[in-house]
PDB file of C-alpha atoms and ligand atoms in Angstrom:
ATOM      1  CA  MET A 298      -0.494 -18.328  15.948  1.00 53.00           C
ATOM      2  CA  SER A 299      -2.108 -18.093  12.572  1.00 70.00           C
ATOM      3  CA  ASP A 300      -0.057 -16.478   9.873  1.00 93.00           C
ATOM      4  CA  ILE A 301      -3.058 -14.526   8.667  1.00 96.00           C
ATOM      5  CA  ILE A 302      -2.555 -10.870   9.537  1.00 96.00           C
ATOM      6  CA  LEU A 303      -5.721  -9.450   8.058  1.00 97.00           C
ATOM      7  CA  GLU A 304      -9.054 -10.987   7.317  1.00 98.00           C
ATOM      8  CA  ILE A 305     -11.584  -8.804   5.566  1.00 98.00           C
ATOM      9  CA  ASN A 306     -15.112 -10.137   5.408  1.00 98.00           C
ATOM     10  CA  HIS A 307     -17.947  -8.812   3.256  1.00 98.00           C
ATOM     11  CA  LEU A 308     -16.674  -5.261   3.254  1.00 98.00           C
ATOM     12  CA  LYS A 309     -19.018  -2.680   1.780  1.00 98.00           C
ATOM     13  CA  LYS A 310     -18.606   1.039   1.384  1.00 98.00           C
ATOM     14  CA  SER A 311     -21.103   3.535   0.058  1.00 97.00           C
ATOM     15  CA  TYR A 312     -20.931   7.255  -0.472  1.00 96.00           C
ATOM     16  CA  GLY A 313     -24.544   8.290  -0.275  1.00 95.00           C
ATOM     17  CA  GLN A 314     -26.376   6.167  -2.834  1.00 95.00           C
ATOM     18  CA  ASN A 315     -23.174   5.181  -4.569  1.00 97.00           C
ATOM     19  CA  GLN A 316     -22.040   1.748  -3.432  1.00 97.00           C
ATOM     20  CA  VAL A 317     -18.358   1.746  -4.254  1.00 98.00           C
ATOM     21  CA  LEU A 318     -17.357  -1.510  -2.559  1.00 98.00           C
ATOM     22  CA  LYS A 319     -19.853  -4.324  -2.879  1.00 97.00           C
ATOM     23  CA  ASP A 320     -18.943  -7.201  -0.636  1.00 96.00           C
ATOM     24  CA  ILE A 321     -15.215  -7.710  -0.676  1.00 98.00           C
ATOM     25  CA  SER A 322     -13.509 -10.455   1.268  1.00 98.00           C
ATOM     26  CA  LEU A 323      -9.765 -10.972   1.451  1.00 98.00           C
ATOM     27  CA  GLN A 324      -7.272 -12.705   3.685  1.00 98.00           C
ATOM     28  CA  VAL A 325      -3.733 -11.454   3.860  1.00 98.00           C
ATOM     29  CA  LYS A 326      -0.949 -13.718   5.065  1.00 97.00           C
ATOM     30  CA  LYS A 327       2.241 -12.571   6.682  1.00 97.00           C
ATOM     31  CA  GLY A 328       4.841 -11.857   4.031  1.00 96.00           C
ATOM     32  CA  GLU A 329       2.353 -11.915   1.211  1.00 98.00           C
ATOM     33  CA  VAL A 330       2.659  -9.418  -1.635  1.00 98.00           C
ATOM     34  CA  ILE A 331      -0.704  -8.645  -3.191  1.00 98.00           C
ATOM     35  CA  SER A 332      -1.208  -6.404  -6.199  1.00 98.00           C
ATOM     36  CA  ILE A 333      -4.575  -4.856  -6.913  1.00 98.00           C
ATOM     37  CA  ILE A 334      -5.263  -3.900 -10.496  1.00 98.00           C
ATOM     38  CA  GLY A 335      -8.377  -2.546 -12.156  1.00 97.00           C
ATOM     39  CA  SER A 336      -9.859   0.352 -14.072  1.00 95.00           C
ATOM     40  CA  SER A 337     -10.166   3.870 -12.759  1.00 94.00           C
ATOM     41  CA  GLY A 338     -13.148   4.155 -10.446  1.00 96.00           C
ATOM     42  CA  SER A 339     -13.323   0.427  -9.663  1.00 97.00           C
ATOM     43  CA  GLY A 340     -12.803   1.143  -5.959  1.00 98.00           C
ATOM     44  CA  LYS A 341      -9.130   0.269  -5.462  1.00 98.00           C
ATOM     45  CA  SER A 342      -8.239   3.339  -3.413  1.00 97.00           C
ATOM     46  CA  THR A 343     -11.455   3.150  -1.447  1.00 98.00           C
ATOM     47  CA  PHE A 344     -10.634  -0.451  -0.616  1.00 98.00           C
ATOM     48  CA  LEU A 345      -7.135   0.416   0.654  1.00 97.00           C
ATOM     49  CA  ARG A 346      -8.454   3.404   2.566  1.00 96.00           C
ATOM     50  CA  SER A 347     -11.146   1.254   4.123  1.00 97.00           C
ATOM     51  CA  ILE A 348      -8.610  -1.349   5.177  1.00 96.00           C
ATOM     52  CA  ASN A 349      -6.607   1.158   7.167  1.00 93.00           C
ATOM     53  CA  LEU A 350      -9.738   2.999   8.267  1.00 94.00           C
ATOM     54  CA  LEU A 351      -9.047   6.278   6.536  1.00 93.00           C
ATOM     55  CA  GLU A 352     -12.610   5.540   5.424  1.00 95.00           C
ATOM     56  CA  THR A 353     -15.151   3.858   7.669  1.00 95.00           C
ATOM     57  CA  PRO A 354     -16.645   0.797   6.001  1.00 96.00           C
ATOM     58  CA  THR A 355     -20.419   0.862   5.721  1.00 97.00           C
ATOM     59  CA  GLU A 356     -20.664  -2.857   6.431  1.00 97.00           C
ATOM     60  CA  GLY A 357     -18.420  -5.813   6.966  1.00 97.00           C
ATOM     61  CA  GLN A 358     -15.665  -6.951   9.221  1.00 97.00           C
ATOM     62  CA  ILE A 359     -11.929  -6.410   9.437  1.00 97.00           C
ATOM     63  CA  LEU A 360     -10.042  -8.832  11.647  1.00 97.00           C
ATOM     64  CA  TYR A 361      -6.474  -8.013  12.598  1.00 96.00           C
ATOM     65  CA  HIS A 362      -4.828 -11.085  14.078  1.00 95.00           C
ATOM     66  CA  GLY A 363      -8.337 -12.342  14.683  1.00 95.00           C
ATOM     67  CA  GLN A 364      -9.502  -9.196  16.498  1.00 95.00           C
ATOM     68  CA  ASP A 365     -12.398  -7.190  15.100  1.00 96.00           C
ATOM     69  CA  VAL A 366     -10.988  -3.687  14.646  1.00 96.00           C
ATOM     70  CA  LEU A 367     -14.435  -2.204  14.028  1.00 94.00           C
ATOM     71  CA  ALA A 368     -15.812  -3.512  17.305  1.00 93.00           C
ATOM     72  CA  LYS A 369     -16.794  -0.941  19.891  1.00 91.00           C
ATOM     73  CA  GLY A 370     -13.986  -0.387  22.361  1.00 90.00           C
ATOM     74  CA  TYR A 371     -11.227  -1.812  20.170  1.00 93.00           C
ATOM     75  CA  ASP A 372      -8.124   0.331  20.578  1.00 89.00           C
ATOM     76  CA  LEU A 373      -7.132   1.365  17.073  1.00 90.00           C
ATOM     77  CA  THR A 374      -3.756   2.842  17.975  1.00 88.00           C
ATOM     78  CA  THR A 375      -1.732  -0.285  17.316  1.00 88.00           C
ATOM     79  CA  TYR A 376      -3.708  -1.157  14.243  1.00 93.00           C
ATOM     80  CA  ARG A 377      -3.105   2.229  12.677  1.00 89.00           C
ATOM     81  CA  GLU A 378       0.580   2.110  13.564  1.00 89.00           C
ATOM     82  CA  LYS A 379       1.092  -1.335  12.144  1.00 94.00           C
ATOM     83  CA  LEU A 380      -0.403  -0.597   8.737  1.00 95.00           C
ATOM     84  CA  GLY A 381       1.834   1.804   6.878  1.00 94.00           C
ATOM     85  CA  MET A 382       0.542   3.689   3.882  1.00 95.00           C
ATOM     86  CA  VAL A 383       2.337   5.115   0.859  1.00 96.00           C
ATOM     87  CA  PHE A 384       0.350   7.453  -1.388  1.00 94.00           C
ATOM     88  CA  GLN A 385       0.665   8.521  -4.983  1.00 93.00           C
ATOM     89  CA  SER A 386       1.204  12.099  -3.810  1.00 92.00           C
ATOM     90  CA  PHE A 387       3.946  11.266  -1.240  1.00 92.00           C
ATOM     91  CA  ASN A 388       2.301  13.208   1.629  1.00 93.00           C
ATOM     92  CA  LEU A 389       5.647  14.208   3.108  1.00 96.00           C
ATOM     93  CA  PHE A 390       5.962  16.974   5.673  1.00 96.00           C
ATOM     94  CA  ASN A 391       7.299  19.673   3.376  1.00 96.00           C
ATOM     95  CA  ASN A 392       8.606  21.861   6.184  1.00 97.00           C
ATOM     96  CA  LEU A 393      10.742  19.025   7.578  1.00 98.00           C
ATOM     97  CA  ASN A 394      13.949  17.702   6.096  1.00 98.00           C
ATOM     98  CA  VAL A 395      14.331  14.156   4.825  1.00 98.00           C
ATOM     99  CA  LEU A 396      15.729  12.720   8.044  1.00 98.00           C
ATOM    100  CA  GLU A 397      13.117  14.460  10.168  1.00 98.00           C
ATOM    101  CA  ASN A 398      10.354  13.076   7.967  1.00 98.00           C
ATOM    102  CA  ALA A 399      11.492   9.585   8.877  1.00 97.00           C
ATOM    103  CA  VAL A 400      12.050  10.432  12.555  1.00 98.00           C
ATOM    104  CA  VAL A 401       8.969  12.325  13.616  1.00 96.00           C
ATOM    105  CA  ALA A 402       6.425   9.526  13.940  1.00 94.00           C
ATOM    106  CA  GLN A 403       8.937   7.437  15.823  1.00 95.00           C
ATOM    107  CA  THR A 404       9.507  10.047  18.520  1.00 96.00           C
ATOM    108  CA  THR A 405       5.919  11.253  18.771  1.00 93.00           C
ATOM    109  CA  VAL A 406       3.826   8.128  18.213  1.00 90.00           C
ATOM    110  CA  LEU A 407       6.202   5.374  19.280  1.00 92.00           C
ATOM    111  CA  LYS A 408       7.949   7.533  21.919  1.00 93.00           C
ATOM    112  CA  ARG A 409      11.366   6.344  20.812  1.00 96.00           C
ATOM    113  CA  ASP A 410      14.255   8.398  22.012  1.00 97.00           C
ATOM    114  CA  ARG A 411      15.746  10.707  19.463  1.00 97.00           C
ATOM    115  CA  GLY A 412      19.052   8.880  19.080  1.00 98.00           C
ATOM    116  CA  GLU A 413      17.451   5.563  18.386  1.00 98.00           C
ATOM    117  CA  ALA A 414      14.854   7.100  16.071  1.00 98.00           C
ATOM    118  CA  GLU A 415      17.585   8.768  14.030  1.00 98.00           C
ATOM    119  CA  LYS A 416      19.541   5.560  13.804  1.00 98.00           C
ATOM    120  CA  ILE A 417      16.514   3.681  12.502  1.00 98.00           C
ATOM    121  CA  ALA A 418      15.569   6.486  10.109  1.00 98.00           C
ATOM    122  CA  LYS A 419      19.085   6.616   8.677  1.00 98.00           C
ATOM    123  CA  ALA A 420      19.203   2.860   8.194  1.00 97.00           C
ATOM    124  CA  ASN A 421      15.892   2.933   6.322  1.00 97.00           C
ATOM    125  CA  LEU A 422      16.914   5.905   4.204  1.00 97.00           C
ATOM    126  CA  GLU A 423      20.090   4.032   3.267  1.00 96.00           C
ATOM    127  CA  LYS A 424      17.969   1.002   2.489  1.00 95.00           C
ATOM    128  CA  VAL A 425      15.943   2.957  -0.070  1.00 95.00           C
ATOM    129  CA  GLY A 426      19.116   4.397  -1.571  1.00 95.00           C
ATOM    130  CA  LEU A 427      19.145   7.812   0.110  1.00 97.00           C
ATOM    131  CA  GLY A 428      22.549   8.320   1.704  1.00 97.00           C
ATOM    132  CA  GLU A 429      23.726  11.039   4.020  1.00 98.00           C
ATOM    133  CA  GLN A 430      23.898  13.732   1.343  1.00 97.00           C
ATOM    134  CA  TYR A 431      20.086  13.743   1.206  1.00 98.00           C
ATOM    135  CA  TRP A 432      19.246  13.809   4.893  1.00 98.00           C
ATOM    136  CA  LYS A 433      19.282  17.583   5.316  1.00 98.00           C
ATOM    137  CA  ALA A 434      17.362  18.265   2.100  1.00 98.00           C
ATOM    138  CA  LYS A 435      13.793  19.486   2.121  1.00 98.00           C
ATOM    139  CA  PRO A 436      11.265  17.526   0.060  1.00 97.00           C
ATOM    140  CA  SER A 437      11.033  20.439  -2.409  1.00 97.00           C
ATOM    141  CA  GLN A 438      14.686  19.835  -3.316  1.00 97.00           C
ATOM    142  CA  LEU A 439      14.081  16.213  -4.291  1.00 97.00           C
ATOM    143  CA  SER A 440      12.872  14.491  -7.414  1.00 95.00           C
ATOM    144  CA  GLY A 441       9.554  12.654  -7.304  1.00 95.00           C
ATOM    145  CA  GLY A 442      11.296   9.305  -7.126  1.00 95.00           C
ATOM    146  CA  GLN A 443      13.422  10.477  -4.212  1.00 96.00           C
ATOM    147  CA  LYS A 444      10.359  11.845  -2.426  1.00 96.00           C
ATOM    148  CA  GLN A 445       8.568   8.557  -2.802  1.00 95.00           C
ATOM    149  CA  ARG A 446      11.583   6.725  -1.416  1.00 96.00           C
ATOM    150  CA  VAL A 447      11.567   9.047   1.609  1.00 97.00           C
ATOM    151  CA  ALA A 448       7.887   8.198   2.071  1.00 97.00           C
ATOM    152  CA  ILE A 449       8.760   4.503   1.981  1.00 97.00           C
ATOM    153  CA  ALA A 450      11.631   4.944   4.461  1.00 97.00           C
ATOM    154  CA  ARG A 451       9.288   6.870   6.728  1.00 97.00           C
ATOM    155  CA  ALA A 452       6.698   4.102   6.574  1.00 96.00           C
ATOM    156  CA  LEU A 453       9.349   1.473   7.342  1.00 96.00           C
ATOM    157  CA  SER A 454      10.689   3.397  10.322  1.00 97.00           C
ATOM    158  CA  VAL A 455       7.670   2.721  12.502  1.00 94.00           C
ATOM    159  CA  ASP A 456       8.048  -1.067  12.157  1.00 94.00           C
ATOM    160  CA  PRO A 457       4.900  -1.708  10.174  1.00 95.00           C
ATOM    161  CA  GLU A 458       3.512  -5.164   9.846  1.00 95.00           C
ATOM    162  CA  ALA A 459       2.279  -4.364   6.362  1.00 97.00           C
ATOM    163  CA  ILE A 460       2.472  -1.421   4.005  1.00 98.00           C
ATOM    164  CA  LEU A 461      -0.374  -0.439   1.710  1.00 98.00           C
ATOM    165  CA  PHE A 462       0.706   1.358  -1.460  1.00 97.00           C
ATOM    166  CA  ASP A 463      -1.767   3.348  -3.542  1.00 97.00           C
ATOM    167  CA  GLU A 464      -0.302   3.851  -7.016  1.00 96.00           C
ATOM    168  CA  PRO A 465       3.101   4.819  -5.637  1.00 96.00           C
ATOM    169  CA  THR A 466       4.586   5.468  -9.071  1.00 96.00           C
ATOM    170  CA  SER A 467       1.753   7.067 -11.011  1.00 94.00           C
ATOM    171  CA  ALA A 468       2.723  10.643 -10.161  1.00 92.00           C
ATOM    172  CA  LEU A 469       6.339  10.093 -11.191  1.00 93.00           C
ATOM    173  CA  ASP A 470       8.186  11.042 -14.333  1.00 92.00           C
ATOM    174  CA  PRO A 471       8.820   7.858 -16.306  1.00 91.00           C
ATOM    175  CA  GLU A 472      12.546   7.881 -15.561  1.00 91.00           C
ATOM    176  CA  MET A 473      11.828   7.823 -11.803  1.00 92.00           C
ATOM    177  CA  VAL A 474       9.455   4.889 -11.844  1.00 95.00           C
ATOM    178  CA  GLY A 475      12.147   2.222 -11.990  1.00 94.00           C
ATOM    179  CA  GLU A 476      13.993   3.290  -8.854  1.00 94.00           C
ATOM    180  CA  VAL A 477      10.808   3.219  -6.783  1.00 95.00           C
ATOM    181  CA  LEU A 478       9.717  -0.143  -8.165  1.00 96.00           C
ATOM    182  CA  LYS A 479      13.185  -1.521  -7.462  1.00 95.00           C
ATOM    183  CA  THR A 480      12.924  -0.332  -3.856  1.00 95.00           C
ATOM    184  CA  MET A 481       9.549  -2.004  -3.532  1.00 96.00           C
ATOM    185  CA  GLN A 482      10.840  -5.181  -5.091  1.00 95.00           C
ATOM    186  CA  ASP A 483      13.619  -5.297  -2.498  1.00 95.00           C
ATOM    187  CA  LEU A 484      11.068  -4.859   0.273  1.00 95.00           C
ATOM    188  CA  ALA A 485       8.956  -7.655  -1.142  1.00 95.00           C
ATOM    189  CA  LYS A 486      11.996  -9.935  -1.136  1.00 94.00           C
ATOM    190  CA  SER A 487      12.756  -8.983   2.457  1.00 94.00           C
ATOM    191  CA  GLY A 488       9.449 -10.523   3.545  1.00 93.00           C
ATOM    192  CA  LEU A 489       7.419  -7.362   4.163  1.00 96.00           C
ATOM    193  CA  THR A 490       3.681  -7.824   3.741  1.00 98.00           C
ATOM    194  CA  MET A 491       2.509  -5.501   0.992  1.00 98.00           C
ATOM    195  CA  ILE A 492      -0.757  -4.607  -0.688  1.00 98.00           C
ATOM    196  CA  ILE A 493      -0.083  -2.558  -3.790  1.00 98.00           C
ATOM    197  CA  VAL A 494      -2.552  -0.794  -6.038  1.00 98.00           C
ATOM    198  CA  THR A 495      -0.699  -0.371  -9.292  1.00 96.00           C
ATOM    199  CA  HIS A 496      -0.968   0.105 -13.009  1.00 94.00           C
ATOM    200  CA  GLU A 497       2.541  -1.306 -13.462  1.00 94.00           C
ATOM    201  CA  MET A 498       1.551  -4.680 -14.851  1.00 94.00           C
ATOM    202  CA  GLU A 499       5.061  -5.956 -15.350  1.00 93.00           C
ATOM    203  CA  PHE A 500       5.885  -5.162 -11.751  1.00 95.00           C
ATOM    204  CA  ALA A 501       2.686  -6.819 -10.534  1.00 96.00           C
ATOM    205  CA  ARG A 502       3.559  -9.891 -12.545  1.00 95.00           C
ATOM    206  CA  ASP A 503       7.134 -10.095 -11.302  1.00 95.00           C
ATOM    207  CA  VAL A 504       6.724  -9.229  -7.643  1.00 95.00           C
ATOM    208  CA  SER A 505       3.307 -10.373  -6.441  1.00 97.00           C
ATOM    209  CA  ASP A 506       2.309 -13.605  -4.823  1.00 97.00           C
ATOM    210  CA  ARG A 507      -1.259 -12.829  -5.729  1.00 98.00           C
ATOM    211  CA  VAL A 508      -2.967 -10.462  -8.138  1.00 98.00           C
ATOM    212  CA  ILE A 509      -6.462  -9.151  -7.546  1.00 98.00           C
ATOM    213  CA  PHE A 510      -8.481  -7.674 -10.360  1.00 98.00           C
ATOM    214  CA  MET A 511     -11.157  -5.280  -9.134  1.00 98.00           C
ATOM    215  CA  ASP A 512     -14.072  -4.212 -11.266  1.00 97.00           C
ATOM    216  CA  LYS A 513     -17.012  -2.034 -10.229  1.00 97.00           C
ATOM    217  CA  GLY A 514     -16.499  -2.553  -6.532  1.00 98.00           C
ATOM    218  CA  VAL A 515     -15.952  -6.294  -6.447  1.00 98.00           C
ATOM    219  CA  ILE A 516     -13.013  -8.642  -6.748  1.00 98.00           C
ATOM    220  CA  ALA A 517     -13.811  -9.919 -10.211  1.00 98.00           C
ATOM    221  CA  GLU A 518     -10.920 -12.377 -10.312  1.00 98.00           C
ATOM    222  CA  GLN A 519      -7.801 -13.229  -8.357  1.00 98.00           C
ATOM    223  CA  GLY A 520      -4.956 -15.656  -8.613  1.00 98.00           C
ATOM    224  CA  THR A 521      -1.245 -16.022  -9.061  1.00 98.00           C
ATOM    225  CA  PRO A 522       0.354 -13.593 -11.520  1.00 98.00           C
ATOM    226  CA  GLN A 523       0.566 -16.469 -13.941  1.00 97.00           C
ATOM    227  CA  GLN A 524      -3.135 -17.238 -13.661  1.00 97.00           C
ATOM    228  CA  ILE A 525      -4.221 -13.631 -14.033  1.00 97.00           C
ATOM    229  CA  PHE A 526      -1.835 -12.483 -16.724  1.00 96.00           C
ATOM    230  CA  GLU A 527      -1.467 -15.628 -18.769  1.00 95.00           C
ATOM    231  CA  ASN A 528      -4.770 -17.354 -18.293  1.00 96.00           C
ATOM    232  CA  PRO A 529      -7.472 -14.964 -17.089  1.00 97.00           C
ATOM    233  CA  GLN A 530     -10.876 -16.609 -16.809  1.00 97.00           C
ATOM    234  CA  GLU A 531     -13.227 -13.642 -16.718  1.00 97.00           C
ATOM    235  CA  GLU A 532     -14.136 -11.669 -19.782  1.00 97.00           C
ATOM    236  CA  ARG A 533     -13.707  -8.357 -17.971  1.00 96.00           C
ATOM    237  CA  THR A 534     -10.226  -9.328 -16.800  1.00 97.00           C
ATOM    238  CA  LYS A 535      -9.270 -10.146 -20.369  1.00 96.00           C
ATOM    239  CA  GLU A 536     -10.626  -6.842 -21.617  1.00 96.00           C
ATOM    240  CA  PHE A 537      -8.813  -4.877 -18.957  1.00 96.00           C
ATOM    241  CA  LEU A 538      -5.515  -6.616 -19.621  1.00 95.00           C
ATOM    242  CA  GLN A 539      -5.802  -6.144 -23.352  1.00 93.00           C
ATOM    243  CA  ARG A 540      -5.757  -2.439 -22.757  1.00 88.00           C
ATOM    244  CA  PHE A 541      -2.477  -2.716 -20.833  1.00 77.00           C
ATOM    245  CA  LEU A 542      -0.628  -5.650 -22.343  1.00 70.00           C
ATOM    246  CA  ARG A 543      -0.155  -5.994 -26.001  1.00 61.00           C
TER     247      ARG A 543
HETATM  248  N1  ATP B 604     -14.769  10.624  -0.657  1.00 88.87           N
HETATM  249  C1  ATP B 604     -15.602  10.249  -1.638  1.00 88.87           C
HETATM  250  N2  ATP B 604     -16.847  10.733  -1.724  1.00 88.87           N
HETATM  251  C2  ATP B 604     -17.699  10.336  -2.693  1.00 88.87           C
HETATM  252  N3  ATP B 604     -17.377   9.446  -3.651  1.00 88.87           N
HETATM  253  C3  ATP B 604     -16.144   8.925  -3.634  1.00 88.87           C
HETATM  254  C4  ATP B 604     -15.186   9.284  -2.625  1.00 88.87           C
HETATM  255  N4  ATP B 604     -14.044   8.603  -2.855  1.00 88.87           N
HETATM  256  C5  ATP B 604     -14.281   7.853  -3.942  1.00 88.87           C
HETATM  257  N5  ATP B 604     -15.525   8.033  -4.407  1.00 88.87           N
HETATM  258  C6  ATP B 604     -16.118   7.356  -5.584  1.00 88.87           C
HETATM  259  O1  ATP B 604     -15.871   5.984  -5.472  1.00 88.87           O
HETATM  260  C7  ATP B 604     -15.573   5.380  -6.717  1.00 88.87           C
HETATM  261  C8  ATP B 604     -14.277   4.611  -6.631  1.00 88.87           C
HETATM  262  O2  ATP B 604     -13.216   5.515  -6.411  1.00 88.87           O
HETATM  263  P1  ATP B 604     -11.740   5.030  -6.106  1.00 88.87           P
HETATM  264  O3  ATP B 604     -10.941   6.241  -5.890  1.00 88.87           O
HETATM  265  O4  ATP B 604     -11.744   4.024  -5.003  1.00 88.87           O
HETATM  266  O5  ATP B 604     -11.348   4.314  -7.465  1.00 88.87           O
HETATM  267  P2  ATP B 604      -9.930   3.781  -7.961  1.00 88.87           P
HETATM  268  O6  ATP B 604     -10.134   2.371  -8.403  1.00 88.87           O
HETATM  269  O7  ATP B 604      -8.912   4.012  -6.914  1.00 88.87           O
HETATM  270  O8  ATP B 604      -9.656   4.674  -9.245  1.00 88.87           O
HETATM  271  P3  ATP B 604      -8.252   5.282  -9.806  1.00 88.87           P
HETATM  272  O9  ATP B 604      -7.595   4.167 -10.585  1.00 88.87           O
HETATM  273  O10 ATP B 604      -8.701   6.384 -10.712  1.00 88.87           O
HETATM  274  O11 ATP B 604      -7.439   5.754  -8.656  1.00 88.87           O
HETATM  275  C9  ATP B 604     -15.569   6.505  -7.720  1.00 88.87           C
HETATM  276  O12 ATP B 604     -16.806   6.492  -8.385  1.00 88.87           O
HETATM  277  C10 ATP B 604     -15.438   7.756  -6.874  1.00 88.87           C
HETATM  278  O13 ATP B 604     -16.074   8.835  -7.470  1.00 88.87           O
HETATM  279 MG1   MG B 605      -7.210   5.200  -6.828  1.00 88.87          MG
END
């Protein structure tokens, strides 16, 4: 079996006349941690949302373990389950407590029995640093950093093959950013496949296997963190980085 989980070929996405993604190809290997950086409006979120089919690509191909997920008749259930997503705005169920947030998809989508689902949810909440004292809390009683860690525990609880993160720390107060990045760093070390849109350049440099710089709907440059941050080749990469790294 190939260790390539995802193969994206010539992906394009337009909104009306506005072509936001202009021919993007990317292969993602099992265990790989990929950071996507780039200016506002370059298409980073649209790319992530197209990968997990929250948006329907206008053109192109997405192969999941070699299977074309856009082909007629392909059953998307597994694909959607196996790609977790963590958003800037948490997207927790605000009427459910912390534990329930991490349980509900397991019992409804995966049909796990309640006992097992709770056990898994608790283990993942512990893993992200949320012990028993938090399990009965409602999201409104948590800090942003805690909410984001619940969202991560929830994503982990359905056994994803990869998790896509869209600026998971940009809605957080500065003092909460570190705890979420630390959690993500631990996940990266544990071998989880991750695609992370981020403006946290230091994090991208320390944690990624590969960094992708997007500009105006294309992958303008990609490489190891060292290549991108220390020796960028493209003028636009250099300009972008100069705005972030001094
Ligand atoms: N649902 C939509 N309908 C129409 N246009 C959209 C839609 N979503 C995104 N766009 C447009 O696509 C372009 C890329 O947006 P996108 O959100 O992917 O950028 P981004 O790189 O994630 O930016 P940011 O760093 O600000 O999050 C923008 O010009 C945006 O206006
Ligand atoms: Mg975005």
